mmCIF file of C-alpha atoms in Angstrom:
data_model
loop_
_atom_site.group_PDB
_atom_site.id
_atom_site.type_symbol
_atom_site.label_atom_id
_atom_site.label_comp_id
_atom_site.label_asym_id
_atom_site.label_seq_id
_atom_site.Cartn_x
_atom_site.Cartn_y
_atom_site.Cartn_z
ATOM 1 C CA UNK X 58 -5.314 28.185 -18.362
ATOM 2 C CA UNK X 59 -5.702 26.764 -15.143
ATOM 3 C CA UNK X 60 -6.662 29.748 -13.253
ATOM 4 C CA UNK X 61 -10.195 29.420 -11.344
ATOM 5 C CA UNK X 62 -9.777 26.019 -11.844
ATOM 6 C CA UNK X 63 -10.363 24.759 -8.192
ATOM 7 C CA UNK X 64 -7.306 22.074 -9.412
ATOM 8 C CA UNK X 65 -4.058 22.291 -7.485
ATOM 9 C CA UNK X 66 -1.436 22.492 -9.471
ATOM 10 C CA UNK X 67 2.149 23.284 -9.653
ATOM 11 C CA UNK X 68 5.001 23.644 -12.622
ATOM 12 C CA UNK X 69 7.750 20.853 -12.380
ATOM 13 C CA UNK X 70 10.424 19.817 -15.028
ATOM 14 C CA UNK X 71 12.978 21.965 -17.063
ATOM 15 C CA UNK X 72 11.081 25.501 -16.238
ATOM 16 C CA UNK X 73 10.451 24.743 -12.500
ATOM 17 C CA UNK X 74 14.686 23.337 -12.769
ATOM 18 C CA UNK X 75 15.330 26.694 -14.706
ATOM 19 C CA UNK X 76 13.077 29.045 -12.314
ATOM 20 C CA UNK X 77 15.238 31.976 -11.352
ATOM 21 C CA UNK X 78 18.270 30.958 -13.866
ATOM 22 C CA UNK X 79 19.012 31.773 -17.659
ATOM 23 C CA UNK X 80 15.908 30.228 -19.320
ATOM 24 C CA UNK X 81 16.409 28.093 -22.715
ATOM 25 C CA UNK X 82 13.596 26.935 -25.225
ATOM 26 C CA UNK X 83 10.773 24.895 -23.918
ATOM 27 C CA UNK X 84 8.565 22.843 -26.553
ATOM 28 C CA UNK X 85 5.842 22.703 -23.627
ATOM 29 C CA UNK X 86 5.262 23.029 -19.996
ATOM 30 C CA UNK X 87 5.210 19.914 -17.685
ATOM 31 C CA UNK X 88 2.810 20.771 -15.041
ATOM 32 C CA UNK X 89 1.832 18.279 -12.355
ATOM 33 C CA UNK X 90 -1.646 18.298 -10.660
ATOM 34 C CA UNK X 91 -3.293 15.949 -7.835
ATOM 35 C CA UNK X 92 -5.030 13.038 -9.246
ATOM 36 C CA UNK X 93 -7.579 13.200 -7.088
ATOM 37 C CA UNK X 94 -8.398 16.627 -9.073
ATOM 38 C CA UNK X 95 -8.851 15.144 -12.816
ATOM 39 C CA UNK X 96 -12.597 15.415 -12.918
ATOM 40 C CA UNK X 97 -12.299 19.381 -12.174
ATOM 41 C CA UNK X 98 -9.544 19.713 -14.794
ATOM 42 C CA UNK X 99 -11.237 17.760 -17.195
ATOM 43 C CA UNK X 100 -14.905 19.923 -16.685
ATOM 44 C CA UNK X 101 -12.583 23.121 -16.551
ATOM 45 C CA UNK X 102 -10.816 22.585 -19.863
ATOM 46 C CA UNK X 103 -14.303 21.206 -21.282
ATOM 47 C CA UNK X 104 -13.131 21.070 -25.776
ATOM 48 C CA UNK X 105 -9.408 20.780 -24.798
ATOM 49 C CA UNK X 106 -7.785 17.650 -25.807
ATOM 50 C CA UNK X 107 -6.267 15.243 -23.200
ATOM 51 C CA UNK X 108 -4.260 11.649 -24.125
ATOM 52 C CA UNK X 109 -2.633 9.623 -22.612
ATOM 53 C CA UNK X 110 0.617 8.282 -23.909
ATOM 54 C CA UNK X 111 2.304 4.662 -23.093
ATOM 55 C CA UNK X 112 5.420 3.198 -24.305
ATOM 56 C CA UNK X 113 3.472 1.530 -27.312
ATOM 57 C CA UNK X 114 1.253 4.165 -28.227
ATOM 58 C CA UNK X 115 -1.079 7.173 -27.501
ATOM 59 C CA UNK X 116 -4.752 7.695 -27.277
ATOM 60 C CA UNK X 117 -7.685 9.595 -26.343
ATOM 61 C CA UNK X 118 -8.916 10.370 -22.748
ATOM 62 C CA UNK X 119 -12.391 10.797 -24.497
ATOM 63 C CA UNK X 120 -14.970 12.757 -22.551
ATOM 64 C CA UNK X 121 -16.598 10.392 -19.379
ATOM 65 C CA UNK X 122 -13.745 7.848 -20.309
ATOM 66 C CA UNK X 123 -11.940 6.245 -17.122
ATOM 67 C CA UNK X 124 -8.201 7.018 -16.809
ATOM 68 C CA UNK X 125 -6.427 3.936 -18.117
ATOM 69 C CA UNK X 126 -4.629 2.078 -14.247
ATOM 70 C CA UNK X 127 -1.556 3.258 -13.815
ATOM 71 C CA UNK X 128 -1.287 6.124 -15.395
ATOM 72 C CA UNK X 129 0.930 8.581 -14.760
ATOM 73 C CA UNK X 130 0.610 11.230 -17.381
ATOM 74 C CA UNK X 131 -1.664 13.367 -20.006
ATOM 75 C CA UNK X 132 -0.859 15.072 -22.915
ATOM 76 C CA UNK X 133 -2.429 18.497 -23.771
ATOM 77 C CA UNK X 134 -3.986 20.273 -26.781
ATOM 78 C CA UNK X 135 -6.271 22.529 -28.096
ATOM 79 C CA UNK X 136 -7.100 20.186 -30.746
ATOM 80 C CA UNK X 137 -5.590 17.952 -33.360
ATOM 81 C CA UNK X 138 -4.548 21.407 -35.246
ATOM 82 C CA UNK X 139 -2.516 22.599 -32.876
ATOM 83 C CA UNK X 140 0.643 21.434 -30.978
ATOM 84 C CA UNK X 141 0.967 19.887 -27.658
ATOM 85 C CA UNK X 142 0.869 22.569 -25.084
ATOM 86 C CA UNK X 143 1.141 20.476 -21.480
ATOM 87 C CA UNK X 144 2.191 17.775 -19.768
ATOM 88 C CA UNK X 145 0.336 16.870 -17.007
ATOM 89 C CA UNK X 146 1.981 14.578 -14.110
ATOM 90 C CA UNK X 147 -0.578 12.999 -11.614
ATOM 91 C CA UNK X 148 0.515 13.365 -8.617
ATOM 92 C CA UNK X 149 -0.965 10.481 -6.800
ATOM 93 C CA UNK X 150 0.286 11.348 -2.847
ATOM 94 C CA UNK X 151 -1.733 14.829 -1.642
ATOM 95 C CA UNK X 152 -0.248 15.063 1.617
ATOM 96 C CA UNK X 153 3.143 14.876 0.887
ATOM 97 C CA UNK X 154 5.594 14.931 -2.669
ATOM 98 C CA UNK X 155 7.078 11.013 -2.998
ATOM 99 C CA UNK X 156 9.676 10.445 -5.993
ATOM 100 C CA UNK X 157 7.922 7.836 -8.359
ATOM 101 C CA UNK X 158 10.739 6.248 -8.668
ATOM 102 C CA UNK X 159 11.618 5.575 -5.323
ATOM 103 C CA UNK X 160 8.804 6.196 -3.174
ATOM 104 C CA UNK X 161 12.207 6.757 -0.058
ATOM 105 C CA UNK X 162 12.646 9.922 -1.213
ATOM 106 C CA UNK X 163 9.652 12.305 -0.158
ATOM 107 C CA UNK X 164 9.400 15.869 1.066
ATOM 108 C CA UNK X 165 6.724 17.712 2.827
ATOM 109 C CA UNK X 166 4.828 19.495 0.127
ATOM 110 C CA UNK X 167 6.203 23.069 1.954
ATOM 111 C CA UNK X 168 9.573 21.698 1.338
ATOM 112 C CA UNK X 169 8.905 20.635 -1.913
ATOM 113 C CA UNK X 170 7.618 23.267 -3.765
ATOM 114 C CA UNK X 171 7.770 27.520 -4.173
ATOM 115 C CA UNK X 172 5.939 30.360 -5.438
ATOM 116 C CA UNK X 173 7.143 32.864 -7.127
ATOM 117 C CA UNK X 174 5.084 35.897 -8.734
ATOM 118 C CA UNK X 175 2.072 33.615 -7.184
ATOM 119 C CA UNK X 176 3.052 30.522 -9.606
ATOM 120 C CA UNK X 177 3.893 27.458 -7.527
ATOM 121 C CA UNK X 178 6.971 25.613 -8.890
ATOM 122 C CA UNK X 179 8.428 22.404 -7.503
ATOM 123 C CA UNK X 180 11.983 23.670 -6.199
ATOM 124 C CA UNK X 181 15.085 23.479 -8.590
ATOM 125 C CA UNK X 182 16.429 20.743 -6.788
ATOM 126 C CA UNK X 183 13.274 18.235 -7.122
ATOM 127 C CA UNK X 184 13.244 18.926 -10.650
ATOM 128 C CA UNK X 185 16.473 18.427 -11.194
ATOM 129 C CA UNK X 186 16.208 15.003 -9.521
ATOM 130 C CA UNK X 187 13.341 13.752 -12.081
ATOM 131 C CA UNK X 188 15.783 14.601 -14.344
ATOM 132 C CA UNK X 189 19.248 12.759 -13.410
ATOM 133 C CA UNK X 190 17.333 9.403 -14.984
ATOM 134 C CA UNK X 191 17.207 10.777 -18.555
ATOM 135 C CA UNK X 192 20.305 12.296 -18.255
ATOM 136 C CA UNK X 193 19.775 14.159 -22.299
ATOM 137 C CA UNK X 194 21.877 16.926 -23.293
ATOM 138 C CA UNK X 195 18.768 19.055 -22.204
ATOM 139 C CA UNK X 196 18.775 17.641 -18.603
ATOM 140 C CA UNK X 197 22.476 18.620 -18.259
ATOM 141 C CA UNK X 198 21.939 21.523 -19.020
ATOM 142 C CA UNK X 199 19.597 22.367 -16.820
ATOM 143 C CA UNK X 200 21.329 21.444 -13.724
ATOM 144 C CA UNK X 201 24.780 23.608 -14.855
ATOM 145 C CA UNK X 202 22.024 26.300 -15.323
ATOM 146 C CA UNK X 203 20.095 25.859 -12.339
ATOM 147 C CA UNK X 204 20.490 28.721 -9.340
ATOM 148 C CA UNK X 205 20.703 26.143 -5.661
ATOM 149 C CA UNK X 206 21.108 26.598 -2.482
ATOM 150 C CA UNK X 207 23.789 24.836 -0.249
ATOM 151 C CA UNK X 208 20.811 23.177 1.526
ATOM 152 C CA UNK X 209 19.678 22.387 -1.666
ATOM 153 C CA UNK X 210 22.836 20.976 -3.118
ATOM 154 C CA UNK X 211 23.737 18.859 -0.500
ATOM 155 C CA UNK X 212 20.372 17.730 -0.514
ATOM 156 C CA UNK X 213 20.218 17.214 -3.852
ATOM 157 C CA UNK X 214 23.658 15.338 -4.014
ATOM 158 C CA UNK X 215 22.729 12.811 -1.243
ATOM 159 C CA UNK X 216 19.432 12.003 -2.527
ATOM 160 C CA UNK X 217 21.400 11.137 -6.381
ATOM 161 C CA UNK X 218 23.919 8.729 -3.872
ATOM 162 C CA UNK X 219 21.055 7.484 -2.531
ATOM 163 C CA UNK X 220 19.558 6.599 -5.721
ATOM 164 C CA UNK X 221 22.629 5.589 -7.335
ATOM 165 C CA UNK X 222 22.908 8.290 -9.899
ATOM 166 C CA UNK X 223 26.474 8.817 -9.620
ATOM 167 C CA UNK X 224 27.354 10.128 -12.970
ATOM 168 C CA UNK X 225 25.627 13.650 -11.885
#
């Protein structure tokens, strides 16, 4: 979908935490892209529908319609007929990935990130810390499932201390 695209993107969330483990049913794909790339994913998917959802509600990114401040995220589908296919995390920082919840915790983006069969995927570990927060059933799952390296456990485990996020 996003091939030829000229917009840099990478897979993050459940399937990037899940990458080389046992995989389990995913409703959609959370993808993240740059920000500063919008424009050429919005010309590239031209009749695709984007939104973007808030705590209150949901709406439109209509075509030539400015991105509401702030946000963070778009929703993705082919049309009101069909089901939500992506979501699409703005990255905001191109020279580095920061954790939007602590802005501390940032990797290099060679650190941060993999490819594998030439699909870039943020690494296990990052995902997994996006996903201590929530801390669903899902979530849990995902990090008993997840395939880490000792480097990437102990990383992983200091950065939750660090963030307070004891419970995992």
């Amino acid at each position: 979908m996003l091939k030829g695209s000229g917009v840099r993107w990478l897979i993050v969330g459940g399937r990037a935490a899940r990458i080389v483990a046992a995989p389990r049913h995913h409703e959609d794909t959370d993808v993240a892209i740059c920000a500063a790339d919008l424009p050429a994913l919005r010309g590239h998917l031209g009749g695709w529908h984007l939104w973007e959802p808030s705590k209150q509600s949901i709406r439109p990114l209509r075509p030539g319609a400015e991105l509401s401040a702030g946000q963070e995220q778009l929703w993705l589908r082919r049309d009101a007929y069909h089901p939500w296919v992506a979501d699409l995390l703005l990255q905001r920082h191109e020279h580095a990935w920061v954790f939007k919840k602590d802005s501390r915790v940032q990797l290099p983006w060679d650190r941060a990130l993999h490819a594998v069969d030439g699909v870039r995927y943020l690494r296990p570990e990052v995902a997994l810390l996006h996903k201590a927060h929530l801390d669903r059933p899902k979530d849990r799952a995902d990090l008993i499932a997840a395939v880490l390296t000792s480097d990437a456990r102990v990383w992983l485990a200091s950065t939750l201390e660090l963030l307070g996020h004891d419970a995992w």
